[in-house]
Short mmCIF file of C-alpha atoms in Angstrom, two decimals:
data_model
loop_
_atom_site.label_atom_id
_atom_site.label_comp_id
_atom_site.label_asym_id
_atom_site.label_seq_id
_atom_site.Cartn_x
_atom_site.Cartn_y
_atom_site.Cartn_z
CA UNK A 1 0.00 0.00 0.00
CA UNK A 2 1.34 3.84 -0.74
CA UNK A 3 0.59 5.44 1.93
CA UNK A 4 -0.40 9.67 0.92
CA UNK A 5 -0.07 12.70 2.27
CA UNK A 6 -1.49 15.39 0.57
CA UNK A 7 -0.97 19.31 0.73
CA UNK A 8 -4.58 20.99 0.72
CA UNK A 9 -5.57 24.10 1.44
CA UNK A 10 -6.34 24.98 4.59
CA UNK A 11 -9.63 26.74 4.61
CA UNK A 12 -11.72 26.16 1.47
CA UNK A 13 -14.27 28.16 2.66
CA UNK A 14 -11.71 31.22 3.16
CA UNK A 15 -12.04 32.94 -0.55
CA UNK A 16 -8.97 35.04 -0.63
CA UNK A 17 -7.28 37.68 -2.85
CA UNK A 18 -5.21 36.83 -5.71
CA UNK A 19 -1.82 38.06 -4.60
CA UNK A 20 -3.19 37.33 -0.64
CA UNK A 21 -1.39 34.83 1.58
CA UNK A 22 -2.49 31.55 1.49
CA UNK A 23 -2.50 28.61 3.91
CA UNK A 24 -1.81 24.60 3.38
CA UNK A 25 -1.85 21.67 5.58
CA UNK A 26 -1.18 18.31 4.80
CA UNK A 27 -3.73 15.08 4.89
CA UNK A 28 -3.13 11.86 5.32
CA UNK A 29 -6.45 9.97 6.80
CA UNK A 30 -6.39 7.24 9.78
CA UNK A 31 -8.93 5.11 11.05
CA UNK A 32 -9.36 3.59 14.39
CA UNK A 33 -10.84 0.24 13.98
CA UNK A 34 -12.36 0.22 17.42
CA UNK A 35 -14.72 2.57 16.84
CA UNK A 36 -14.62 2.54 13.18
CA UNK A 37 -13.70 6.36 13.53
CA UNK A 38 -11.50 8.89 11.18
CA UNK A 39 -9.68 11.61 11.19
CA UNK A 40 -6.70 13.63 9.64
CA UNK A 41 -3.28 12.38 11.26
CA UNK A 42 -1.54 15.53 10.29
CA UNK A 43 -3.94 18.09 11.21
CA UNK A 44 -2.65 21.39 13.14
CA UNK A 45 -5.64 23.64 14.81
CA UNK A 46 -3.14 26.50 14.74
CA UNK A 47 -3.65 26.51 10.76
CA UNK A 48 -7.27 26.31 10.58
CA UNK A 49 -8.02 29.83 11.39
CA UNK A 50 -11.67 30.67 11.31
CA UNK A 51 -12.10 34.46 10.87
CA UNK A 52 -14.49 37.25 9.59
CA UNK A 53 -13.11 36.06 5.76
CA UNK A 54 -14.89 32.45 6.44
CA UNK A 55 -17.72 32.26 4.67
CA UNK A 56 -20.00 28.75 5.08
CA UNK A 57 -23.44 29.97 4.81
CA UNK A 58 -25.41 28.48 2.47
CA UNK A 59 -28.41 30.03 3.41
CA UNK A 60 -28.56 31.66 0.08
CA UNK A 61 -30.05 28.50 -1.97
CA UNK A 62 -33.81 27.48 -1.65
CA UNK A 63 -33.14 23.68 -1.30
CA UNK A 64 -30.58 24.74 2.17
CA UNK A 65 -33.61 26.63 3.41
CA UNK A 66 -35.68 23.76 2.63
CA UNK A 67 -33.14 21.53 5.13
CA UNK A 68 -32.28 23.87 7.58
CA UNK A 69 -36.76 23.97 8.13
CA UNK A 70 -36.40 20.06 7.88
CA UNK A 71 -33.77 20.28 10.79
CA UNK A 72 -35.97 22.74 13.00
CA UNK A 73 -39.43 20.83 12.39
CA UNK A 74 -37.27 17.41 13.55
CA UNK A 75 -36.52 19.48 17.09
CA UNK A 76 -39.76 20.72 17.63
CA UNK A 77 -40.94 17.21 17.55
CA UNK A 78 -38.47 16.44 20.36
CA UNK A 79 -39.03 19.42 22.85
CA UNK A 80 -41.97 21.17 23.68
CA UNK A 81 -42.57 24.85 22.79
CA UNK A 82 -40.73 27.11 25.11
CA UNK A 83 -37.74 25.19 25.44
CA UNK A 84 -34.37 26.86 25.69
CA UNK A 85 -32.19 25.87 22.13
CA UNK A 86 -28.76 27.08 22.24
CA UNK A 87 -26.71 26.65 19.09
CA UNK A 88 -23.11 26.54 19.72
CA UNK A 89 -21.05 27.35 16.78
CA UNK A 90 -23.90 29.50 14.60
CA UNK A 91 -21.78 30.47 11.99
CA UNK A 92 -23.69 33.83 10.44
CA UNK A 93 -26.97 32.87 12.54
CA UNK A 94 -28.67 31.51 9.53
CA UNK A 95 -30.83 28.39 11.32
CA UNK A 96 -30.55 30.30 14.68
CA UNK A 97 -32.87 33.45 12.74
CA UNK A 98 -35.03 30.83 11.40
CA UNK A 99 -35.51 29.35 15.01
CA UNK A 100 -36.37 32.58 16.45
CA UNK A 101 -38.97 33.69 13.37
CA UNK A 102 -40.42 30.13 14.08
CA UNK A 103 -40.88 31.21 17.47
CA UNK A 104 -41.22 27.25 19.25
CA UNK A 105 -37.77 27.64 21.11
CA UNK A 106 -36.08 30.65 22.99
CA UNK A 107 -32.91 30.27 21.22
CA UNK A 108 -29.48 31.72 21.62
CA UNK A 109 -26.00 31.61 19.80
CA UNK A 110 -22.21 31.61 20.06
CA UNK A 111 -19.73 31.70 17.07
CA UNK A 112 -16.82 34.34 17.19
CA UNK A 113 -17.31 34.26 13.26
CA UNK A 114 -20.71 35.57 13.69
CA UNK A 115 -21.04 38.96 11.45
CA UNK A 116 -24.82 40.32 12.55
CA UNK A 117 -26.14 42.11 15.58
CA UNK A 118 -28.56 39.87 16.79
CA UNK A 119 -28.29 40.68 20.33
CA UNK A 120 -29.07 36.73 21.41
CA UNK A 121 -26.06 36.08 19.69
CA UNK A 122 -22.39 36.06 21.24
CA UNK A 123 -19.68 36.83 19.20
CA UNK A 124 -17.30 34.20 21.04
CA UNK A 125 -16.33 30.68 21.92
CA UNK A 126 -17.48 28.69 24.82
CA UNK A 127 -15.03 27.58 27.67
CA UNK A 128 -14.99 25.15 30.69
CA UNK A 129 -16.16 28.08 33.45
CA UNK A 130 -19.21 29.00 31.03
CA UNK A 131 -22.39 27.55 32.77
CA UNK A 132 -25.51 27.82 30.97
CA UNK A 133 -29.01 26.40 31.21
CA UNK A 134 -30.52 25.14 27.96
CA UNK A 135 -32.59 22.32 27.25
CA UNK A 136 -31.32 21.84 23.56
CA UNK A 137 -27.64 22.12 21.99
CA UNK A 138 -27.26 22.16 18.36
CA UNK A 139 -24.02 21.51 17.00
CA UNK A 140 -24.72 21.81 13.05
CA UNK A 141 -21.23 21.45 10.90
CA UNK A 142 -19.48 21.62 14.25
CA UNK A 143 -17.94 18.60 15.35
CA UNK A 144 -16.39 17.90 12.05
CA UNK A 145 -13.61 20.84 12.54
CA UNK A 146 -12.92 19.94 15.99
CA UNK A 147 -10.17 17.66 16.88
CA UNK A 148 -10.86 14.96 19.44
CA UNK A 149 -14.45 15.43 19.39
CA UNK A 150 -15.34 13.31 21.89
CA UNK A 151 -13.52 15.70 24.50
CA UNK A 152 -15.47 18.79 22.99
CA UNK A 153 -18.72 16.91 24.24
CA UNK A 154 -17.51 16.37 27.22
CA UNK A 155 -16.78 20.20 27.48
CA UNK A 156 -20.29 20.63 25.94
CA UNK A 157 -21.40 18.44 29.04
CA UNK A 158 -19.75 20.49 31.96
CA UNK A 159 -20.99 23.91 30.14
CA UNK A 160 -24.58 22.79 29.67
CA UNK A 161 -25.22 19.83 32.32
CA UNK A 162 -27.60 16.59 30.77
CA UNK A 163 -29.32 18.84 28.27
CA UNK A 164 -30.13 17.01 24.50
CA UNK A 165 -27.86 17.71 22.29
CA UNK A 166 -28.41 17.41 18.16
CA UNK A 167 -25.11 16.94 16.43
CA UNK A 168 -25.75 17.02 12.51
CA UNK A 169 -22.57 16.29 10.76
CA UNK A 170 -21.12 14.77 7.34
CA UNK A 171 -21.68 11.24 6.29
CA UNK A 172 -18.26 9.01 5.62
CA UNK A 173 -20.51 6.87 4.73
CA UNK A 174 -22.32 8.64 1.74
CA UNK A 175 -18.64 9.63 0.56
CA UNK A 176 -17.25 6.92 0.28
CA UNK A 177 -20.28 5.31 -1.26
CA UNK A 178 -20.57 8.16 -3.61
CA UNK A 179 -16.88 8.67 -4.35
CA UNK A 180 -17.19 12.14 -3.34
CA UNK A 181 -13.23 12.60 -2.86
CA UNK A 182 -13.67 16.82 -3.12
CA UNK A 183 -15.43 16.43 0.23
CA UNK A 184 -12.04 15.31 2.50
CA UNK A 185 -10.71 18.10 3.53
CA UNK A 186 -8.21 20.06 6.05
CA UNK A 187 -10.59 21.65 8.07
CA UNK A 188 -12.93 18.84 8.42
CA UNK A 189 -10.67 16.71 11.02
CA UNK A 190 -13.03 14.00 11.42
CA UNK A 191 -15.11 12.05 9.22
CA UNK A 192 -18.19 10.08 11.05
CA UNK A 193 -19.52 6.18 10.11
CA UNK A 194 -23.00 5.75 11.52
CA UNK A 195 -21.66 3.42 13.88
CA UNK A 196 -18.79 5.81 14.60
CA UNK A 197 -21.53 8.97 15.57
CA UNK A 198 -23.77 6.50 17.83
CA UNK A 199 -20.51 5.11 20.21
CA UNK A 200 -19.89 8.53 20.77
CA UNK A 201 -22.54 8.21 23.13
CA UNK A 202 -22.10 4.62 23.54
CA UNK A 203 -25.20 4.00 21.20
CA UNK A 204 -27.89 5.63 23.51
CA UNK A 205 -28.97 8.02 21.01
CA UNK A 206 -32.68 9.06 20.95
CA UNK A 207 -32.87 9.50 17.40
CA UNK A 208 -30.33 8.79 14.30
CA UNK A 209 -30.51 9.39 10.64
CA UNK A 210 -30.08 10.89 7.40
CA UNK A 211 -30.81 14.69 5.95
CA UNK A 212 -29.80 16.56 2.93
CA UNK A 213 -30.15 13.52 0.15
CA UNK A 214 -28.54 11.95 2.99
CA UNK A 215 -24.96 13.91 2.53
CA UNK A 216 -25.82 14.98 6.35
CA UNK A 217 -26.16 12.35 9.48
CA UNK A 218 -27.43 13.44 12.86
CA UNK A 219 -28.07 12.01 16.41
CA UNK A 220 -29.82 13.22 19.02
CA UNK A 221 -28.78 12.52 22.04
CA UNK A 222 -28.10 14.08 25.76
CA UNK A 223 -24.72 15.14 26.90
CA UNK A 224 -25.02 13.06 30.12
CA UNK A 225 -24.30 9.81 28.14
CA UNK A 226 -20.72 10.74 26.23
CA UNK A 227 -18.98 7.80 26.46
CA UNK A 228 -15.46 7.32 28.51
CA UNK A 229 -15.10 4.39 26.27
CA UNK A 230 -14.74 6.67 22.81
CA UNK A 231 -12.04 8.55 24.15
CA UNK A 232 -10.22 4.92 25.86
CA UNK A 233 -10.63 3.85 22.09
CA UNK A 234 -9.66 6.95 20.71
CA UNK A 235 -6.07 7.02 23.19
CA UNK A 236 -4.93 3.32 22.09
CA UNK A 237 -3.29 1.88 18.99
CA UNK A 238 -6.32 0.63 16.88
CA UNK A 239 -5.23 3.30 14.19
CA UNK A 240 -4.67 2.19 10.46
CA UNK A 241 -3.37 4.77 8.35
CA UNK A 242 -5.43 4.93 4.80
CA UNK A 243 -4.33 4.84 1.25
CA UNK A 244 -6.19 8.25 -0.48
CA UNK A 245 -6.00 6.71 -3.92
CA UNK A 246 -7.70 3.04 -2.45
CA UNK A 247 -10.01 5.46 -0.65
CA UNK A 248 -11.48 6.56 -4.54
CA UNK A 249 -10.10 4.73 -6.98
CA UNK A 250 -12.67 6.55 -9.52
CA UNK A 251 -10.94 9.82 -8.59
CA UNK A 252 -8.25 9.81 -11.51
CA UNK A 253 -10.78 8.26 -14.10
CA UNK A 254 -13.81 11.30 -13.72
CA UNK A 255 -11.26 14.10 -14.04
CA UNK A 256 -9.66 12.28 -16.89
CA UNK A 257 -13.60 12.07 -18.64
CA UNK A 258 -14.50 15.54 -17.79
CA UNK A 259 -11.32 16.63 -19.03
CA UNK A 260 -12.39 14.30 -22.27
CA UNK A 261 -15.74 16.02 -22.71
CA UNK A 262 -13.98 19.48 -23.29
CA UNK A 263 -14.26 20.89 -26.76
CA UNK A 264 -11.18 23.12 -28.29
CA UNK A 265 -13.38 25.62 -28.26
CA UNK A 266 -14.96 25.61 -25.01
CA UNK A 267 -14.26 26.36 -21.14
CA UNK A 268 -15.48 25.09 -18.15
CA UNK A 269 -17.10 26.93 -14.88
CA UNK A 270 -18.27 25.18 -11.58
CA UNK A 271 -20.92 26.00 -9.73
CA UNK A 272 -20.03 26.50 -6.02
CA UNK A 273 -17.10 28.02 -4.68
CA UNK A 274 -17.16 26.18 -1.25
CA UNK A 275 -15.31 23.46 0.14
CA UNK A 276 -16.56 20.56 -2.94
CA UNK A 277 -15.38 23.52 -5.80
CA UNK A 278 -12.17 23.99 -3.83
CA UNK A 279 -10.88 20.32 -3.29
CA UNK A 280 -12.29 19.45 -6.86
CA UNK A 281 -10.29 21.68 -8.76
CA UNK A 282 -7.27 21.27 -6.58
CA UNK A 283 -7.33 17.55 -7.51
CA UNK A 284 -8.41 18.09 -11.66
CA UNK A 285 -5.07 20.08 -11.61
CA UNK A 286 -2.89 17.84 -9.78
CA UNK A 287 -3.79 15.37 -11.89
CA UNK A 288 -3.29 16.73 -15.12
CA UNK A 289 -6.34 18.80 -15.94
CA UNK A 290 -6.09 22.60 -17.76
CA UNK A 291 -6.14 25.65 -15.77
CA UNK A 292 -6.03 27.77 -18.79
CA UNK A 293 -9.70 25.82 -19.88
CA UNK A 294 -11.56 26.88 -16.19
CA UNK A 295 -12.95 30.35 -16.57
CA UNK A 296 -14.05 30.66 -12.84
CA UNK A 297 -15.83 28.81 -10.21
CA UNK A 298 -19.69 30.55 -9.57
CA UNK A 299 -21.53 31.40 -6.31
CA UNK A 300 -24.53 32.81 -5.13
CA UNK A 301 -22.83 33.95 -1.75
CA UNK A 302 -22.36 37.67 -2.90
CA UNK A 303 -19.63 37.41 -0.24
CA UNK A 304 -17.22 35.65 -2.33
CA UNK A 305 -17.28 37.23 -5.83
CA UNK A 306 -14.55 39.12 -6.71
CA UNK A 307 -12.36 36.72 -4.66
CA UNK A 308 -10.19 33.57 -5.37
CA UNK A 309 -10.47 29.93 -4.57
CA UNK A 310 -7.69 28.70 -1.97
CA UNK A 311 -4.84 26.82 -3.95
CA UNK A 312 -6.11 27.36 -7.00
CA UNK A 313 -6.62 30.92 -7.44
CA UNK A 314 -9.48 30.27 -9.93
CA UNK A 315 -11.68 33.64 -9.64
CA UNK A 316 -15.33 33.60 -8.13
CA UNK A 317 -18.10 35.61 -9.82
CA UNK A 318 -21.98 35.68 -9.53
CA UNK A 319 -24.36 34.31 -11.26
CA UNK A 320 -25.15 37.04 -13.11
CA UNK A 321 -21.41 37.25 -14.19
CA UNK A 322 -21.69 33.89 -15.44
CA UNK A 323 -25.03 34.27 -17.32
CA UNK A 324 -23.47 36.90 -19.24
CA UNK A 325 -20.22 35.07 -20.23
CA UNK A 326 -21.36 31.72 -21.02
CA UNK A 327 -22.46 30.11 -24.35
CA UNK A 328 -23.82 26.63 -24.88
CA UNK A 329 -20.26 25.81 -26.27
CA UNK A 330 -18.88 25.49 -22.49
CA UNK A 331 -19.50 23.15 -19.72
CA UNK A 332 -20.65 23.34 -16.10
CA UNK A 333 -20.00 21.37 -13.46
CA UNK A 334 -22.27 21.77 -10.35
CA UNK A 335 -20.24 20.67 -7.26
CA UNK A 336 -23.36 19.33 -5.70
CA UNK A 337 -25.88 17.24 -6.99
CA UNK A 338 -28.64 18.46 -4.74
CA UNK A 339 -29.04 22.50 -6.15
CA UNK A 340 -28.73 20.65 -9.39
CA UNK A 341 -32.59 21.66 -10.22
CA UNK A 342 -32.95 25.23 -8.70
CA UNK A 343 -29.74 25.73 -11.33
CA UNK A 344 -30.79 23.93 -13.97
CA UNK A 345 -34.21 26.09 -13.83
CA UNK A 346 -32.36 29.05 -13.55
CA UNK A 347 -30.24 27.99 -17.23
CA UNK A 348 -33.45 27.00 -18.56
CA UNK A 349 -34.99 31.22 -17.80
CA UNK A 350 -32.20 32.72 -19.10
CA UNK A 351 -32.21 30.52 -22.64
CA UNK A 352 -29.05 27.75 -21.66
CA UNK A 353 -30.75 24.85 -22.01
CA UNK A 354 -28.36 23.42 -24.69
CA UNK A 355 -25.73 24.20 -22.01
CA UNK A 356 -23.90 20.64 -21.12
CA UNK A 357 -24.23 20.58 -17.25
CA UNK A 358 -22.33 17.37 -14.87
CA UNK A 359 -22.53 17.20 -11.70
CA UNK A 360 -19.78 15.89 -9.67
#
């Protein structure tokens, strides 16, 4: 076996400037067969810096809306109304606005990369002398970035007693299953099983299962039952390190066929310039593909146009950029299958219907 370790950007979700400093890491995946758990070997928290330039909300797209209002109707039907929610690690408050409009929880925030003035959010991270009463944590896209997540819990635990906590997270399962190699990344830390997400709370969970076209896992569980044994497991040597390539073998065969499907004439754009655009085009370069043939990655976060993708450097524009630019000669690739139809309607209005779309 050939054991990898790759150099990634840091921060996909950190659109920078062209001639802006830019930060790598390197990746090399283990798994701990004990708890059928893993995580990036070679990851440094000092390098995954999470500032007023990240930008993860993709509140902007109908079918996120549609999920985030799954997510909140799922909690209602565990608490009754009243109940205190507190989401820790809000990002831009996008689900923690939609809570309060809903009105069924008294809901509160922390994130220190929160941008609004919502006064029932707190620009700031939690620590062990916090104590706070809640009946509900949510920790949506959370536990993902945070290295030995099991100790975070317990953290969560001290700060917020026995309360329920929802942890909504990425599925290693649907990755792997899908091939989806654009979605390892450096600041993702740790990638979940099902089984892996349940022993963190040695399998009491209240509820478990899929969202999102099932890209997303969550369990709901309470904070009083994070298992000792997770982090016993975690501490001894049941770690394999993985081979990247035997992780996706189809990863060198779809670049090469996308890279096929290019006309002389024609350039390619991909929708969404978040973590899936970032680690996709990183990897079509590496292995061989044309930076001259991308014209620029697309997204409907106004917050990133004008910017760059990390590593890279391929430019970001809007959508009404790329509406005026492209011709049915060139080729889109959507990054994620699931806004394929709210952008393929969108093509259809403005006359692209000839367009050639994939999605990754």
């Amino acid at each position: 076996m050939t054991i990898q370790v790759l150099r990634v950007p840091t921060v996909p979700n950190c659109p920078v400037d062209e001639a802006g400093e830019q930060s790598f890491g390197l990746l090399s995946l283990r798994r701990n067969s004990r708890l059928d758990f893993v995580e990036n070997g070679e990851f440094d928290p000092a390098i995954a810096v999470y500032d007023d330039n990240y930008q993860n909300s993709q509140a902007h797209s109908p079918k996120f809306q549609d999920h985030m209002r799954s997510v909140l109707d799922l909690l209602k039907r565990q608490l009754p109304a009243g109940s205190k929610l507190v989401e820790v690690g809000c990002g831009k408050g996008d689900f923690l606005e939609l809570a309060i409009a809903d009105g069924h929880f008294l809901a509160y925030g922390y994130d220190a990369t929160y941008e609004g003035s919502n006064s029932r959010i707190e620009k700031r991270y939690l620590d062990g002398t916090d104590r706070i009463e809640a009946d509900l944590v949510v920790l949506r896209h959370v536990l993902e970035h945070i290295q030995r997540p099991h100790e975070f819990l317990e953290l969560l635990g001290k700060v917020f007693g026995d309360a329920l906590v929802y942890v909504e997270v990425p599925s290693f399962d649907w990755i792997l299953a899908n091939q989806t190699f654009f979605d390892i990344t450096y600041e993702h830390v740790n990638y979940f099983s099902t089984t892996a997400l349940a022993r963190l709370f040695s399998g009491k969970v209240r509820a478990q299962g899929c969202l999102f076209e099932e890209q997303y896992q969550y369990a709901i569980a309470s904070l009083g039952e994070v298992s000792p044994s997770f982090g016993e497991a975690y501490r001894n040597e049941s770690w394999e390190t993985m081979d990247f390539d035997a992780l996706f073998p189809d990863l060198t065969s779809r670049i090469h066929a996308i890279s096929t499907t290019l006309k002389a004439s024609s350039r390619v754009f991909i929708w969404g310039a978040a973590t899936k655009g970032c680690m996709f085009l990183m990897h079509y370069l590496n292995h061989g593909g044309s930076r001259s043939r991308v014209a620029f990655a697309v997204d409907i976060n106004p917050a990133k146009a004008g910017k760059f993708l990390p590593g890279s450097l391929v430019p970001i524009h809007s959508p009404e950029t790329f509406f005026s630019e492209v011709t049915n000669d060139d080729l889109l690739l959507i990054s994620n299958p699931n806004y394929a139809a709210e952008i393929q309607q969108q093509l259809t209005q403005k006359g692209l219907s000839g367009l050639r779309v994939e999605c990754l």
